mmCIF file of C-alpha atoms and ligand atoms in Angstrom:
data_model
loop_
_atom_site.group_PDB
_atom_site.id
_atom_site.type_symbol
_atom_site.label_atom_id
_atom_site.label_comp_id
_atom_site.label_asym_id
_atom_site.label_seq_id
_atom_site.Cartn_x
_atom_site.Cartn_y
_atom_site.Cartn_z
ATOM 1 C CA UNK Z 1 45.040 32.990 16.683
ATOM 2 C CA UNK Z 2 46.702 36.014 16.096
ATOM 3 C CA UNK Z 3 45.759 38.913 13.861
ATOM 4 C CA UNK Z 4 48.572 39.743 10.836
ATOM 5 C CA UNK Z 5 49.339 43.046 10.286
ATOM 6 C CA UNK Z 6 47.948 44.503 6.764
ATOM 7 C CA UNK Z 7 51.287 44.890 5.312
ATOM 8 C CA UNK Z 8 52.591 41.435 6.024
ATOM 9 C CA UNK Z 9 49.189 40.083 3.797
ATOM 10 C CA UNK Z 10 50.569 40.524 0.738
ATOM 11 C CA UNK Z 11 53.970 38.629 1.374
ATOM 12 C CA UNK Z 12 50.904 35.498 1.244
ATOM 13 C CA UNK Z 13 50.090 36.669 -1.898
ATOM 14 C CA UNK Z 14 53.176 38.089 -3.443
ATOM 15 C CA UNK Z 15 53.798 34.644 -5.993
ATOM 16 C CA UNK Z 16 50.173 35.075 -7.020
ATOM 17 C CA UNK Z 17 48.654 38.629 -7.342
ATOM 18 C CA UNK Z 18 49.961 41.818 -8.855
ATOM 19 C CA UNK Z 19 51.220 44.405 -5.946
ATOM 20 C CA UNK Z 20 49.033 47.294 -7.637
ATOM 21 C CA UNK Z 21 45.723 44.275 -7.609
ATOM 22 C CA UNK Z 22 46.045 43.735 -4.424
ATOM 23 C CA UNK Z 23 46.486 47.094 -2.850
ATOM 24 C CA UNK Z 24 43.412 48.460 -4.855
ATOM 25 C CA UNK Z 25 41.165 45.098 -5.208
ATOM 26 C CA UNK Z 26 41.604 43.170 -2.005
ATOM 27 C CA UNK Z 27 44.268 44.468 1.116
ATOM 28 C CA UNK Z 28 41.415 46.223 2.947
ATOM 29 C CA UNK Z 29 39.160 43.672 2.584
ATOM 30 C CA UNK Z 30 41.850 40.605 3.390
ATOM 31 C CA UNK Z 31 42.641 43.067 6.414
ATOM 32 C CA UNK Z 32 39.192 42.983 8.074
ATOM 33 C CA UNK Z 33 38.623 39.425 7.346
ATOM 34 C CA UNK Z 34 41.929 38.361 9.181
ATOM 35 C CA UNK Z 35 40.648 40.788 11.925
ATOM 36 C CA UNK Z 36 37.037 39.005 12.013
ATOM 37 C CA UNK Z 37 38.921 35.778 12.098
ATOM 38 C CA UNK Z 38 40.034 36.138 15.424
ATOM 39 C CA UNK Z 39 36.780 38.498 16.825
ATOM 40 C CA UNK Z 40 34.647 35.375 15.848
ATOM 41 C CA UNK Z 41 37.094 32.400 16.539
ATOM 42 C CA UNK Z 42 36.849 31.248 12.539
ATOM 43 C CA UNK Z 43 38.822 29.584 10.166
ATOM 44 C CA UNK Z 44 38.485 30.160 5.779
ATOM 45 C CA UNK Z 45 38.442 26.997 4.525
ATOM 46 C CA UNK Z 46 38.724 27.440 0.765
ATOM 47 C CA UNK Z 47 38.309 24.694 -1.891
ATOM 48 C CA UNK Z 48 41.235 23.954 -4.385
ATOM 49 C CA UNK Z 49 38.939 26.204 -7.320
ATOM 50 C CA UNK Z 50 39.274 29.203 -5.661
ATOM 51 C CA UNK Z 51 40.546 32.637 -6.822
ATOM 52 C CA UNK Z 52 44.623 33.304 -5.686
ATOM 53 C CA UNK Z 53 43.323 36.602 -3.575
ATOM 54 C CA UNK Z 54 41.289 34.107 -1.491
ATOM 55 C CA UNK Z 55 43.210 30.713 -1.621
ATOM 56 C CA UNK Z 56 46.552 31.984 -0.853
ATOM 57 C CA UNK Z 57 45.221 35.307 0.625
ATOM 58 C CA UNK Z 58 42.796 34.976 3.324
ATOM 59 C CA UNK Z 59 42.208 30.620 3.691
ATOM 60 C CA UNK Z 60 43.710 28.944 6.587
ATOM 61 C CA UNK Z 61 42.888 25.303 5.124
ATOM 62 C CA UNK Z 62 42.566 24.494 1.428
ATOM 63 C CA UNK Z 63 42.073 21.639 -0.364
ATOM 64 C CA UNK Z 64 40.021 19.115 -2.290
ATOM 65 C CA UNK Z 65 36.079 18.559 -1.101
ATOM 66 C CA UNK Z 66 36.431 15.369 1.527
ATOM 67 C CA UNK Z 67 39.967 17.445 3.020
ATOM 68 C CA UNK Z 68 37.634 20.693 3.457
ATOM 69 C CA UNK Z 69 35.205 18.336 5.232
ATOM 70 C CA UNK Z 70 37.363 16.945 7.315
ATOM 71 C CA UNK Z 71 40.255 19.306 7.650
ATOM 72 C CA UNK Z 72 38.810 20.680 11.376
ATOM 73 C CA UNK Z 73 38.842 17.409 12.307
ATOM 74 C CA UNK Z 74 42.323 16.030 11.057
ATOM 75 C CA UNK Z 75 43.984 19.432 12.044
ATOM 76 C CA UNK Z 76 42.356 19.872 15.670
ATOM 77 C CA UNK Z 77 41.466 22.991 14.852
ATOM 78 C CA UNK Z 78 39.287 24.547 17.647
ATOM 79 C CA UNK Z 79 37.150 27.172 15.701
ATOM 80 C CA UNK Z 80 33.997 27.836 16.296
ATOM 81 C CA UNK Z 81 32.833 29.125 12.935
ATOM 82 C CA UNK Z 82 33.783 27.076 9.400
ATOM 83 C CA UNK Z 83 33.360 30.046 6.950
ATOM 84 C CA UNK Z 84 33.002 27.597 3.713
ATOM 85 C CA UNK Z 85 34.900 28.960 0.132
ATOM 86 C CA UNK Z 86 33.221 26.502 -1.815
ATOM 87 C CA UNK Z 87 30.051 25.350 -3.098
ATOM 88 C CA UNK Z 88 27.098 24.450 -1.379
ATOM 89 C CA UNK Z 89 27.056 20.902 -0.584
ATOM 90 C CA UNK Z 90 30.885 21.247 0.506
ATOM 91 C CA UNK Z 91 29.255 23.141 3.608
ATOM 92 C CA UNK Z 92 26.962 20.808 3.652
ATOM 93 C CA UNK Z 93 29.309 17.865 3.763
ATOM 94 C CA UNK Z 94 31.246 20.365 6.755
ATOM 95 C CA UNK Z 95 28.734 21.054 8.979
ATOM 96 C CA UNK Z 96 27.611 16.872 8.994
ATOM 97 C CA UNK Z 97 30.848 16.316 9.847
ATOM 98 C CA UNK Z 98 31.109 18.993 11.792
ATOM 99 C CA UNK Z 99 27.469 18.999 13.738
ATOM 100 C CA UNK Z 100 28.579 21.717 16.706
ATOM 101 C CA UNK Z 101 30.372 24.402 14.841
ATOM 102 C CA UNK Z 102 28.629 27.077 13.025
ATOM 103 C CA UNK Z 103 29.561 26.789 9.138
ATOM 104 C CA UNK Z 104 28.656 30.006 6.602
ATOM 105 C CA UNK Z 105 29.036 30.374 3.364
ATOM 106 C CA UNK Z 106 29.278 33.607 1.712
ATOM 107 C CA UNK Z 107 27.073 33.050 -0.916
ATOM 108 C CA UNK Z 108 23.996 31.034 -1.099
ATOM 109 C CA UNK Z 109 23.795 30.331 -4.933
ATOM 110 C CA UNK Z 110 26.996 28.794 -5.147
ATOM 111 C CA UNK Z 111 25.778 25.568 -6.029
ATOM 112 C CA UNK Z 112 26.684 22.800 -8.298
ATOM 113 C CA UNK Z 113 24.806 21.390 -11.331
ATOM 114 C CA UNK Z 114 25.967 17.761 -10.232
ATOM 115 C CA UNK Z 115 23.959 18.657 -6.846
ATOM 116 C CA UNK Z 116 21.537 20.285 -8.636
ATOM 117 C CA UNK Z 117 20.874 17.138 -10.734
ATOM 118 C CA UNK Z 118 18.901 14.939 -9.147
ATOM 119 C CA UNK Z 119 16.988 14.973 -5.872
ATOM 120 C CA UNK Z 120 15.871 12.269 -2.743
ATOM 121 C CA UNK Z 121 12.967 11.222 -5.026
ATOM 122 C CA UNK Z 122 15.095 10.575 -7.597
ATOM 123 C CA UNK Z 123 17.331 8.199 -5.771
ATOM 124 C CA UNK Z 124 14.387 6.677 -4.079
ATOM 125 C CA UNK Z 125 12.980 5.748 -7.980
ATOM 126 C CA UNK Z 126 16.603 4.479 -8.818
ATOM 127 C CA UNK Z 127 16.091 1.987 -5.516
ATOM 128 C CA UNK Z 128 12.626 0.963 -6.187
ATOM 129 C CA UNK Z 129 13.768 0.406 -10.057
ATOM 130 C CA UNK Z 130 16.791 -1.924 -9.177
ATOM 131 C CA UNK Z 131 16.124 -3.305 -5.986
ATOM 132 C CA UNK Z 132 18.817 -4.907 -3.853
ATOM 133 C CA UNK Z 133 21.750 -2.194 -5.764
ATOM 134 C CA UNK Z 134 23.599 -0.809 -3.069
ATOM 135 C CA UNK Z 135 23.693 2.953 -4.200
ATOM 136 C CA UNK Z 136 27.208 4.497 -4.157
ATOM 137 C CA UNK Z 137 26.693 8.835 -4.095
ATOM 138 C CA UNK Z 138 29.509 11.462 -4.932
ATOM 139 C CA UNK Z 139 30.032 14.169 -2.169
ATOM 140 C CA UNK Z 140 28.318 16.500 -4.827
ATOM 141 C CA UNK Z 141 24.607 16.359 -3.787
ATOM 142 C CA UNK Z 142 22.621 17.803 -1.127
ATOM 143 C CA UNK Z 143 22.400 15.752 2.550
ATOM 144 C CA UNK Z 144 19.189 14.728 1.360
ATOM 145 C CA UNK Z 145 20.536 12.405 -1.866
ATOM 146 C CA UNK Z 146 23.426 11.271 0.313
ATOM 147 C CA UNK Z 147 20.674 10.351 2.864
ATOM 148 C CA UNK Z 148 19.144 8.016 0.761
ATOM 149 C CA UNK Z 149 22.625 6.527 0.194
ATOM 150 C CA UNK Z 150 24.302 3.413 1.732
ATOM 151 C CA UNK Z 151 27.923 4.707 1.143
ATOM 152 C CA UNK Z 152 29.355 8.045 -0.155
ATOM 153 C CA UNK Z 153 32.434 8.603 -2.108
ATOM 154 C CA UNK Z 154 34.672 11.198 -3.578
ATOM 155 C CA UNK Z 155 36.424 11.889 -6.723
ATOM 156 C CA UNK Z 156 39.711 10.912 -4.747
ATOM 157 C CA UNK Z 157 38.193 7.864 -3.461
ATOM 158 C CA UNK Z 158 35.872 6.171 -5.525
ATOM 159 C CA UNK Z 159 37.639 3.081 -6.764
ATOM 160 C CA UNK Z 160 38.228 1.983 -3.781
ATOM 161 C CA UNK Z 161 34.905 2.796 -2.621
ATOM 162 C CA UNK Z 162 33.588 0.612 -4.935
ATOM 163 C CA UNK Z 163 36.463 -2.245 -5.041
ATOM 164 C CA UNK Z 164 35.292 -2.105 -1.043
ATOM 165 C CA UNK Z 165 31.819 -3.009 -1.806
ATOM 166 C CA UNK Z 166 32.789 -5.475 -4.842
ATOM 167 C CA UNK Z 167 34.651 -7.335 -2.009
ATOM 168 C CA UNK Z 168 33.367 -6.838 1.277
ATOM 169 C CA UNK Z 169 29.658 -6.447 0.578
ATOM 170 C CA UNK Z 170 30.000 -9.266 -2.013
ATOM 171 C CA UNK Z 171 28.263 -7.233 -5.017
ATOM 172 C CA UNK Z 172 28.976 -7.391 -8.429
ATOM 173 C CA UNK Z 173 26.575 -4.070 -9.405
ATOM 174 C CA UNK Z 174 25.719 -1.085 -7.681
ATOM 175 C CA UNK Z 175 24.021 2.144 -8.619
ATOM 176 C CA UNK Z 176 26.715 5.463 -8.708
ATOM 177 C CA UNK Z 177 25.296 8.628 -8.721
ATOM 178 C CA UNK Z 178 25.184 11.572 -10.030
ATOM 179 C CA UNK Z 179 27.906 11.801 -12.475
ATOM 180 C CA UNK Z 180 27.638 9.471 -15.456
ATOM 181 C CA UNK Z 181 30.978 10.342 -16.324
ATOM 182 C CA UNK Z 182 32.654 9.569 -12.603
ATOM 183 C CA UNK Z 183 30.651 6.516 -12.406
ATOM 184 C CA UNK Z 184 31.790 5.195 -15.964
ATOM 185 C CA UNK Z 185 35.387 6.132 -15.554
ATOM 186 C CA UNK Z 186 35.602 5.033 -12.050
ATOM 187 C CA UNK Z 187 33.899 1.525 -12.744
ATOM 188 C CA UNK Z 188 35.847 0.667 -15.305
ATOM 189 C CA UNK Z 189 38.908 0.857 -13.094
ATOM 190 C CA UNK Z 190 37.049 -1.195 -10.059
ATOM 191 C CA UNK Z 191 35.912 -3.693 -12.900
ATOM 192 C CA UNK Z 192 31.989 -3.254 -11.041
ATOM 193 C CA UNK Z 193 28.992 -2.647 -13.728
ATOM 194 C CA UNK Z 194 26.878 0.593 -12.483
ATOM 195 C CA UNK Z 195 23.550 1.966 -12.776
ATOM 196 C CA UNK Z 196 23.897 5.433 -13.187
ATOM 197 C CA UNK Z 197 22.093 8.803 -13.752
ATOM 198 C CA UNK Z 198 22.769 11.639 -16.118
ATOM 199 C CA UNK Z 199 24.439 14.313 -13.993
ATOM 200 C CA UNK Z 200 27.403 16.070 -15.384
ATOM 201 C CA UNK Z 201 29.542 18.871 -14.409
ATOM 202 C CA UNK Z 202 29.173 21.656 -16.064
ATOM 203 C CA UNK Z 203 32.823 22.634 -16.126
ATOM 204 C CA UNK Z 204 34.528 19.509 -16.929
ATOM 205 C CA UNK Z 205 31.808 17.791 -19.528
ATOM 206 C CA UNK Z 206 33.099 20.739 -22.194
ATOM 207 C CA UNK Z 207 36.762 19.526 -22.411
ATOM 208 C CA UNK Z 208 37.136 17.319 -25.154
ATOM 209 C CA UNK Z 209 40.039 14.498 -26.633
ATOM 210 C CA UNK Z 210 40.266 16.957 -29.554
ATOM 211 C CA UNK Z 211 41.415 19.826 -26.320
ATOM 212 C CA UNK Z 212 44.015 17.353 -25.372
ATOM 213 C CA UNK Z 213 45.228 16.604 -29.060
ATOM 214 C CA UNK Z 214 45.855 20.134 -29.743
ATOM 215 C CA UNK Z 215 47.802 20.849 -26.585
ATOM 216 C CA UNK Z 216 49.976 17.635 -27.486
ATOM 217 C CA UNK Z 217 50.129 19.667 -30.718
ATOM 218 C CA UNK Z 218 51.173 22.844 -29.583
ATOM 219 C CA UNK Z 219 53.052 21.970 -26.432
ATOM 220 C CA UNK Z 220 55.946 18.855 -27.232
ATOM 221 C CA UNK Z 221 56.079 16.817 -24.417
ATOM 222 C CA UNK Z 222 53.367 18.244 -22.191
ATOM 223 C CA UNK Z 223 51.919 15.823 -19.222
ATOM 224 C CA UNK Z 224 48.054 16.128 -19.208
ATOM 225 C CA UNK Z 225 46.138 15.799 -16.017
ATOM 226 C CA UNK Z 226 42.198 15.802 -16.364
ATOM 227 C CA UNK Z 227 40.039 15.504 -13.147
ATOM 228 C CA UNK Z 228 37.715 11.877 -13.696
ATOM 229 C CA UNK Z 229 34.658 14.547 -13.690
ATOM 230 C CA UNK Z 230 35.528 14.509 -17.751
ATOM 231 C CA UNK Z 231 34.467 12.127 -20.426
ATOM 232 C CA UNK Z 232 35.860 8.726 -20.536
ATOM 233 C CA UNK Z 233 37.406 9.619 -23.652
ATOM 234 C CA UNK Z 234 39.249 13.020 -22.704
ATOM 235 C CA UNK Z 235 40.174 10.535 -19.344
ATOM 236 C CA UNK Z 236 41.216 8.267 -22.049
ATOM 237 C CA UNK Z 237 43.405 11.164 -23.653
ATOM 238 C CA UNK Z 238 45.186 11.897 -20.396
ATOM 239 C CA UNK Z 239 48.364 11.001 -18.762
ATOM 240 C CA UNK Z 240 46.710 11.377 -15.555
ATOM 241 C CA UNK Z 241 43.241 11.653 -13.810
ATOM 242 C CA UNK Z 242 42.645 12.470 -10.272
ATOM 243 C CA UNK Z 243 40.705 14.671 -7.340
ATOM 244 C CA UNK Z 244 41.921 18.204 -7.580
ATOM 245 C CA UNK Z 245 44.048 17.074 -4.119
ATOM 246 C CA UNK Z 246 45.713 13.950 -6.115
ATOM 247 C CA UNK Z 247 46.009 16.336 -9.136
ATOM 248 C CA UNK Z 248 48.039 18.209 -6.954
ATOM 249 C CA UNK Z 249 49.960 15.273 -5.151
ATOM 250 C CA UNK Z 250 50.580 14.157 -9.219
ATOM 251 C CA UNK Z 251 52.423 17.630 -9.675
ATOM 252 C CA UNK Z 252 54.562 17.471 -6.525
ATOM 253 C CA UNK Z 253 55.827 14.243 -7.013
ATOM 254 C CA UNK Z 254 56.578 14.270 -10.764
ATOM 255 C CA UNK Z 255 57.321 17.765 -11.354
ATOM 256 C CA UNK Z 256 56.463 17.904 -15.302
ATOM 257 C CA UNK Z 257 58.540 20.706 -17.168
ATOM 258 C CA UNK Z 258 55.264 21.246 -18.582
ATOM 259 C CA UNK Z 259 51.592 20.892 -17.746
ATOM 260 C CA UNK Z 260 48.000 20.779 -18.845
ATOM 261 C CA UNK Z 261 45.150 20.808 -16.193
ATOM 262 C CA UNK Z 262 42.031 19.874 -17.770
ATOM 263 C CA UNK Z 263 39.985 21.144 -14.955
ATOM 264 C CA UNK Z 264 38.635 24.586 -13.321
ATOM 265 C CA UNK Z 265 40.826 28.135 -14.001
ATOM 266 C CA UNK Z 266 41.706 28.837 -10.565
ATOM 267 C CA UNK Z 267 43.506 24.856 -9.791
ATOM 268 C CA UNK Z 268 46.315 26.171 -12.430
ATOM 269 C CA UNK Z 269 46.918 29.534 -11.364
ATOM 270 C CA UNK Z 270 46.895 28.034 -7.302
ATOM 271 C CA UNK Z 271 49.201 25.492 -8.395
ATOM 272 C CA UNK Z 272 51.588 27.413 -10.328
ATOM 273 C CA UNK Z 273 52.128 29.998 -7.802
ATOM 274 C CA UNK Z 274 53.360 27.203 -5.454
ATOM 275 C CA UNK Z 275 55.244 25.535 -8.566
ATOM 276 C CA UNK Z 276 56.961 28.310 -10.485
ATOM 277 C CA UNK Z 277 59.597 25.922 -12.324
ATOM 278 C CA UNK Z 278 56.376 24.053 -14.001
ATOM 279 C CA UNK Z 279 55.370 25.720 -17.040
ATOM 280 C CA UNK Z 280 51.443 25.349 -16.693
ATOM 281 C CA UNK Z 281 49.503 25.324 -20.189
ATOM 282 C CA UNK Z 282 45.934 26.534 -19.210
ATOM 283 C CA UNK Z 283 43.297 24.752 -21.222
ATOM 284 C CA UNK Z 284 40.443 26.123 -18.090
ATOM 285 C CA UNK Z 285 37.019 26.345 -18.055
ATOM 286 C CA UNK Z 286 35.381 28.399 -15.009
ATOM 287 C CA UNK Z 287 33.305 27.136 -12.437
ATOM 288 C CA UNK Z 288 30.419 29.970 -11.713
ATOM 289 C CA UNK Z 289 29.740 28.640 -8.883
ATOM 290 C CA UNK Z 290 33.180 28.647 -7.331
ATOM 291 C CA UNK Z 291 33.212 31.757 -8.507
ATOM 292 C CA UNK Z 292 30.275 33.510 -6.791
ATOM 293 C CA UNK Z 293 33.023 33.629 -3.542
ATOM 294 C CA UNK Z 294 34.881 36.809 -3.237
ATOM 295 C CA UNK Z 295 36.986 38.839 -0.536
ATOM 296 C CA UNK Z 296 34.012 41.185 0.120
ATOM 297 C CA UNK Z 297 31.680 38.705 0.622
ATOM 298 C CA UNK Z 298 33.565 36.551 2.742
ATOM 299 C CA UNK Z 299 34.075 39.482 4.905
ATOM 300 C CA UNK Z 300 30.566 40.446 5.128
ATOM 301 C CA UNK Z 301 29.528 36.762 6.208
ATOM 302 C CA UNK Z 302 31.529 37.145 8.982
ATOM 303 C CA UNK Z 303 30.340 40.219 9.519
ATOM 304 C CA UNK Z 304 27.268 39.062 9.489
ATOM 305 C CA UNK Z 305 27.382 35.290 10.429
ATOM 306 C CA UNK Z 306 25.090 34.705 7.324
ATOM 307 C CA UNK Z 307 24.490 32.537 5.731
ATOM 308 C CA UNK Z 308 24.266 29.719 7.901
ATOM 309 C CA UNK Z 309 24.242 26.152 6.689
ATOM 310 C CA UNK Z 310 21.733 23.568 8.900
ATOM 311 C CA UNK Z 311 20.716 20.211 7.770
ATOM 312 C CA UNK Z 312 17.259 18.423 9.516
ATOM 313 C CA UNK Z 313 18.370 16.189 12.331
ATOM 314 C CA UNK Z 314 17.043 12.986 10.536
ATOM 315 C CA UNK Z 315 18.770 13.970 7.334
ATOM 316 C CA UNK Z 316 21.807 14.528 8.936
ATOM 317 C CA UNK Z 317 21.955 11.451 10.888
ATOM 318 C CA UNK Z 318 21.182 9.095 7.634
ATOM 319 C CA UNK Z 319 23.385 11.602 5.433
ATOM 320 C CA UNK Z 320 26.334 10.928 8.296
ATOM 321 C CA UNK Z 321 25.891 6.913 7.830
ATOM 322 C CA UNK Z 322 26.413 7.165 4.197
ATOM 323 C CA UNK Z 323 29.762 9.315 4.777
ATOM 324 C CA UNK Z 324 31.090 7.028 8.210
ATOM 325 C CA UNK Z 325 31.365 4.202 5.742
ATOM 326 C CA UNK Z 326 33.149 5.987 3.144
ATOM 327 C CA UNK Z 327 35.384 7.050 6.234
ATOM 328 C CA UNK Z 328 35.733 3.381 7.172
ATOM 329 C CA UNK Z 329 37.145 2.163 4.567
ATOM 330 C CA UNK Z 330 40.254 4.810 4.705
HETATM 331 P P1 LIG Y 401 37.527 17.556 -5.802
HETATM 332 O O1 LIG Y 401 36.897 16.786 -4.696
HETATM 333 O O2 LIG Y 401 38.413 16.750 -6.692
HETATM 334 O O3 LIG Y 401 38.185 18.779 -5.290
HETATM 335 O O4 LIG Y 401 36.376 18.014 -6.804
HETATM 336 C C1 LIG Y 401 35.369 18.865 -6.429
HETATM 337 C C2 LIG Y 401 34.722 19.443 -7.596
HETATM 338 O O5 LIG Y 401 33.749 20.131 -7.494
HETATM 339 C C3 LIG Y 401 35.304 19.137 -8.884
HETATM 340 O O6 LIG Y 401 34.642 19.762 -9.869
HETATM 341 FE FE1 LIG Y 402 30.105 21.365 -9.433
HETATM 342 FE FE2 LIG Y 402 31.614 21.183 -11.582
HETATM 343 FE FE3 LIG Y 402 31.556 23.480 -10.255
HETATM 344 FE FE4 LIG Y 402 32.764 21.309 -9.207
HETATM 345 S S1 LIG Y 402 33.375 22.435 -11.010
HETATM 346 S S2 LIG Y 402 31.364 22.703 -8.149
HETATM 347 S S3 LIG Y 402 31.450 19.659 -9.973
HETATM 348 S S4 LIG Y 402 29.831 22.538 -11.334
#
């Protein structure tokens, strides 16, 4: 890897940060980082929800949780230190996939209040109360939840997570935690009746249909995209629903005059910068958590090589089990 000179940064940035911004927020900081990159053999791996400076800035992989995961992977990338711009569990998810590199994130409270929502006990009461319920878990908990899991999924691929267990594994219920409003919206596409468990985000359970209706209002022929982390009904109210990654796919492909992304701040302003000729309507609500990641932090974790993410061998292993199947199934 090479380092980039300090004045070629902002050309990165250019389509998403003021010149003056940049120079006095984030150039020396985005300097050393690229600099530390190479010192420490690292790459930024920064989740869709993250702020322009870093996503388009200083992040050498971006994308939706289960790419983040697996981007080292699918991209051969040969670093020996995943520097996480995410949330918790995303490094989490990383380093079980990715057992031999060193993963950091720059800030240990990033967390997530699906995570934070229910723990192993938890899912070990949800077993013992409906035995014989294979127990389908979102990538948004800790290793220890998805170790008490027989198959992960993701917002991306949870239908056919669960049309995979409907059909292969023969069931006609399952339990799908945390998110009450992922597991309603996604079983009601895979036509599979789930136990679930009230987890919601935090971000997406405050948009509501009466959001949408007053951006139809306003905005004439706006297409609506809302990431299944909503209510059924503001899913309902949608043209569209997907992971932040098929949110983005969505856009690409159709390329609406105009848009409304009923999700977190930062996947409109990433999006728009790459898709100027879309005029974005910005209904946002911010993530804290996503938002505890900045340039100076970053740096100073690779400074520092803090904080280190490590998950107990026998957690990992079972944790890994849950997420191979997921991986299975394509
Ligand atoms: P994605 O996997 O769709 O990026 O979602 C992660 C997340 O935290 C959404 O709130
Ligand atoms: Fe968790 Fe919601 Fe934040 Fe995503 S947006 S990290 S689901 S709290």
């Amino acid at each position: 890897m090479v380092a980039i000179h300090p004045d070629a940064l902002y050309e990165r940035v250019r389509h998403a940060v003021p010149q003056v911004e940049w120079t006095t927020s984030f150039a020396d900081d985005a300097a050393a980082i690229e600099a530390l990159k190479v010192e420490k053999n690292a790459v930024v791996l920064a989740h869709n929800y993250q702020t322009p400076e870093i996503f388009h800035g200083v992040a050498d992989i971006v994308g939706d949780s289960l790419a983040l995961a697996l981007a080292r992977e699918a991209r051969a990338v040969e670093a020996d230190v995943l520097l996480l711009a995410g949330v918790h569990f995303m490094a989490e998810t990383a380093k079980l996939l990715n057992p031999e590199a060193t993963v950091l994130v720059p800030d240990l409270e990033a967390g997530c209040s699906l995570a934070e929502s229910i723990t192993a006990a938890d899912v070990r009461a949800l077993k013992a109360a409906h035995p014989g319920l294979p127990v389908v878990t979102y990538v948004n908990t800790s290793a220890a939840v998805k170790a008490e899991s027989d198959i992960c999924c993701t917002s991306g691929n949870a239908v056919k997570v669960l049309q995979h267990i409907t059909q292969d594994w023969g069931v006609r219920s399952a339990i799908m935690i945390p998110d009450e409003y992922l597991a309603a919206n996604m079983s009601a596409i895979a036509g599979i009746e789930v136990v679930t468990h009230p987890g919601r985000c935090e971000v997406h359970e405050r948009f509501t249909p009466k959001d949408i209706a007053d951006i139809r209002e306003g905005h004439p022929g706006v297409v609506v995209v809302a990431h299944p982390e909503c209510a059924p009904e503001v899913v309902a109210a949608a043209d569209f629903a997907g992971s932040t990654a098929q949110m983005q796919s969505y856009v690409e492909q159709e390329r609406p005059a105009r848009l409304a992304l009923i999700t977190e701040c930062s996947m409109s302003d990433n999006l728009a910068a790459n898709n100027p000729e879309v005029q974005m309507i910005r209904p946002c609500n911010l993530c804290p958590h996503m938002k505890r990641n900045t340039l100076a932090k970053i740096r100073r974790s690779l400074e520092t090589m803090t904080h280190e993410i490590t998950v107990d061998a026998d957690v990992a292993d079972r944790a890994r089990r849950a997420i191979d199947r997921m991986l299975e199934i394509g």
